[in-house]
Coordinates of N, CA and C in Angstrom, one line a residue:
M194 N 174.2 76.7 113.1 CA 175.6 77.0 113.1 C 175.8 78.4 113.6
A195 N 175.6 78.7 114.8 CA 175.8 80.0 115.3 C 177.2 80.3 115.6
I196 N 177.6 81.5 115.6 CA 179.0 82.0 115.8 C 179.1 82.3 117.3
T197 N 180.0 81.6 118.0 CA 180.2 81.8 119.4 C 181.2 83.0 119.6
L198 N 181.2 83.5 120.8 CA 182.1 84.6 121.2 C 183.6 84.1 121.0
D199 N 183.9 82.9 121.5 CA 185.2 82.3 121.5 C 185.7 82.1 120.0
E200 N 184.8 81.7 119.2 CA 185.1 81.5 117.8 C 185.4 82.8 117.1
M201 N 184.6 83.8 117.4 CA 184.8 85.1 116.8 C 186.1 85.8 117.3
K202 N 186.4 85.6 118.6 CA 187.6 86.2 119.2 C 188.8 85.5 118.6
N203 N 188.7 84.2 118.3 CA 189.8 83.5 117.7 C 190.0 84.1 116.3
Y204 N 189.0 84.3 115.5 CA 189.0 84.8 114.2 C 189.7 86.2 114.2
L205 N 189.3 87.0 115.2 CA 189.8 88.4 115.3 C 191.2 88.4 115.9
R206 N 191.6 87.3 116.5 CA 192.9 87.2 117.3 C 192.9 88.2 118.5
V207 N 191.8 88.1 119.2 CA 191.6 88.9 120.4 C 191.7 88.0 121.6
D208 N 192.5 88.2 122.5 CA 192.7 87.3 123.7 C 192.4 88.0 125.0
Y209 N 191.7 89.1 125.0 CA 191.4 89.8 126.3 C 189.9 90.0 126.3
P210 N 189.4 90.0 127.6 CA 187.9 90.1 127.7 C 187.3 91.5 127.6
E211 N 188.1 92.5 127.5 CA 187.5 93.9 127.6 C 186.5 94.2 126.4
D212 N 186.7 93.5 125.3 CA 185.8 93.8 124.1 C 184.8 92.7 124.0
D213 N 184.6 91.9 124.9 CA 183.6 90.8 124.8 C 182.2 91.3 124.5
A214 N 181.7 92.3 125.2 CA 180.4 92.8 125.0 C 180.3 93.4 123.6
L215 N 181.3 94.2 123.2 CA 181.3 94.8 121.8 C 181.2 93.7 120.8
I216 N 182.0 92.7 120.9 CA 182.1 91.6 119.9 C 180.7 90.9 119.9
E217 N 180.1 90.6 121.0 CA 178.8 89.9 121.0 C 177.8 90.8 120.3
S218 N 177.8 92.1 120.6 CA 176.9 93.0 119.9 C 177.1 93.0 118.4
L219 N 178.4 93.0 118.0 CA 178.7 93.0 116.6 C 178.2 91.7 115.9
I220 N 178.4 90.6 116.6 CA 177.9 89.3 116.0 C 176.4 89.4 115.7
S221 N 175.7 89.9 116.7 CA 174.2 90.0 116.5 C 173.9 91.0 115.4
S222 N 174.5 92.1 115.4 CA 174.2 93.1 114.3 C 174.6 92.6 112.9
A223 N 175.8 92.0 112.9 CA 176.3 91.5 111.6 C 175.4 90.4 111.1
G224 N 175.0 89.6 112.0 CA 174.1 88.5 111.6 C 172.8 89.0 110.9
Q225 N 172.2 90.0 111.6 CA 171.0 90.6 111.0 C 171.3 91.3 109.7
L226 N 172.4 92.0 109.7 CA 172.8 92.7 108.4 C 172.9 91.7 107.3
C227 N 173.6 90.6 107.5 CA 173.8 89.6 106.5 C 172.4 89.0 106.1
M228 N 171.6 88.7 107.0 CA 170.3 88.2 106.7 C 169.5 89.2 105.8
D229 N 169.6 90.5 106.2 CA 168.9 91.5 105.4 C 169.5 91.5 103.9
V230 N 170.8 91.5 103.8 CA 171.4 91.5 102.5 C 170.9 90.2 101.7
A231 N 170.9 89.1 102.3 CA 170.4 87.9 101.7 C 168.9 87.8 101.5
R232 N 168.2 88.7 102.1 CA 166.8 88.7 102.2 C 166.2 87.4 102.8
A233 N 166.9 87.0 103.8 CA 166.5 85.7 104.5 C 165.6 86.1 105.7
T234 N 164.7 85.2 106.0 CA 163.8 85.4 107.1 C 163.9 84.4 108.2
D235 N 164.5 83.3 107.9 CA 164.7 82.2 108.9 C 166.2 82.2 109.3
K236 N 166.5 82.5 110.5 CA 167.9 82.6 111.0 C 168.6 81.2 110.9
G237 N 167.9 80.2 111.4 CA 168.4 78.9 111.4 C 168.7 78.4 110.0
E238 N 167.8 78.6 109.1 CA 168.0 78.2 107.7 C 169.2 79.0 107.1
F239 N 169.2 80.3 107.4 CA 170.3 81.1 106.9 C 171.7 80.6 107.3
M240 N 171.8 80.4 108.6 CA 173.1 80.0 109.2 C 173.5 78.6 108.8
E241 N 172.7 77.8 108.2 CA 173.0 76.4 107.8 C 173.9 76.5 106.5
K242 N 173.8 77.6 105.8 CA 174.6 77.7 104.6 C 176.0 78.2 104.9
P243 N 177.0 77.4 104.5 CA 178.4 77.8 104.8 C 178.8 79.2 104.5
V244 N 178.4 79.8 103.4 CA 178.8 81.1 103.1 C 178.2 82.1 104.1
S245 N 177.1 81.8 104.8 CA 176.5 82.7 105.8 C 177.5 83.0 106.9
K246 N 178.1 81.9 107.4 CA 179.0 82.0 108.6 C 180.2 82.9 108.2
I247 N 180.7 82.6 107.0 CA 181.9 83.4 106.5 C 181.5 84.9 106.4
A248 N 180.3 85.2 105.9 CA 179.9 86.5 105.7 C 179.7 87.3 107.0
V249 N 179.1 86.6 107.9 CA 178.9 87.2 109.3 C 180.2 87.5 109.9
M250 N 181.1 86.5 109.9 CA 182.4 86.7 110.5 C 183.2 87.8 109.8
Y251 N 183.1 87.9 108.5 CA 183.7 89.0 107.8 C 183.2 90.4 108.2
A252 N 181.8 90.4 108.3 CA 181.2 91.7 108.7 C 181.6 92.1 110.1
V253 N 181.6 91.1 111.0 CA 182.0 91.4 112.4 C 183.5 92.0 112.4
A254 N 184.4 91.3 111.7 CA 185.8 91.7 111.7 C 185.9 93.1 111.1
Y255 N 185.2 93.3 110.0 CA 185.2 94.6 109.3 C 184.8 95.7 110.3
L256 N 183.6 95.5 110.9 CA 183.1 96.5 111.8 C 184.0 96.7 113.1
Y257 N 184.6 95.6 113.5 CA 185.5 95.7 114.7 C 186.7 96.4 114.4
E258 N 187.3 96.1 113.3 CA 188.6 96.7 112.9 C 188.5 98.1 112.4
H259 N 187.3 98.5 111.9 CA 187.1 99.8 111.3 C 186.1 100.6 112.1
R260 N 186.1 100.5 113.4 CA 185.2 101.2 114.3 C 185.1 102.7 114.1
E261 N 186.2 103.3 113.8 CA 186.3 104.7 113.7 C 186.0 105.2 112.3
E262 N 186.3 104.4 111.3 CA 186.2 104.9 109.9 C 185.6 103.9 108.9
A263 N 184.5 103.2 109.4 CA 183.9 102.1 108.6 C 183.3 102.7 107.3
D264 N 183.5 102.1 106.2 CA 182.9 102.5 104.9 C 181.8 101.5 104.7
H265 N 180.6 101.9 105.1 CA 179.4 100.9 105.1 C 179.0 100.6 103.7
H266 N 179.3 101.5 102.7 CA 178.9 101.2 101.3 C 179.8 100.1 100.8
E267 N 181.1 100.2 101.1 CA 182.1 99.1 100.8 C 181.7 97.8 101.4
L268 N 181.3 97.8 102.7 CA 180.9 96.6 103.4 C 179.7 96.0 102.7
M269 N 178.7 96.8 102.4 CA 177.5 96.3 101.8 C 177.8 95.6 100.4
L270 N 178.6 96.3 99.6 CA 179.0 95.7 98.3 C 179.6 94.4 98.5
T271 N 180.5 94.3 99.4 CA 181.2 93.0 99.7 C 180.3 91.9 100.1
L272 N 179.4 92.3 101.1 CA 178.4 91.3 101.6 C 177.4 90.9 100.4
R273 N 177.0 91.8 99.6 CA 176.2 91.4 98.5 C 176.9 90.4 97.6
A274 N 178.1 90.7 97.3 CA 178.9 89.8 96.5 C 179.0 88.4 97.1
M275 N 179.3 88.4 98.4 CA 179.5 87.1 99.1 C 178.2 86.3 99.2
L276 N 177.1 87.0 99.4 CA 175.8 86.3 99.6 C 175.0 86.2 98.4
S277 N 175.5 86.6 97.2 CA 174.7 86.7 96.0 C 174.1 85.3 95.6
G278 N 174.9 84.2 95.9 CA 174.4 82.9 95.6 C 173.3 82.4 96.4
I279 N 173.0 83.0 97.6 CA 171.9 82.5 98.4 C 170.8 83.6 98.6
R280 N 171.0 84.7 97.9 CA 170.1 85.8 98.1 C 168.8 85.5 97.5
E281 N 167.7 85.8 98.2 CA 166.4 85.6 97.7 C 166.1 86.6 96.7
G282 N 165.3 86.3 95.7 CA 165.0 87.2 94.6 C 164.1 88.3 95.0
E283 N 163.3 88.2 96.0 CA 162.5 89.3 96.4 C 162.2 89.2 97.9
F284 N 161.8 90.3 98.4 CA 161.5 90.4 99.9 C 160.1 89.7 100.1
F285 N 160.0 89.1 101.3 CA 158.8 88.4 101.7 C 157.9 89.3 102.6

């Protein structure tokens, strides 16, 4: 259940192509960030969980909308709360 550019642009309500590269980069970065928070190692398995997609989309939206003044501590706390149910107990 990967997140497509069109799906993310719809979520962000962006209808112009100028930010496509940025949004694609944010999807990739947010996906890895969420996997790190969840301590997941398998991307396919991680993205099968419904909360994963929501968390990645939230992270992309947060980073996109707060490009200039992102509070990464706040973002991490929110992602930890969102992903706590699937978070692995320890690192592998």
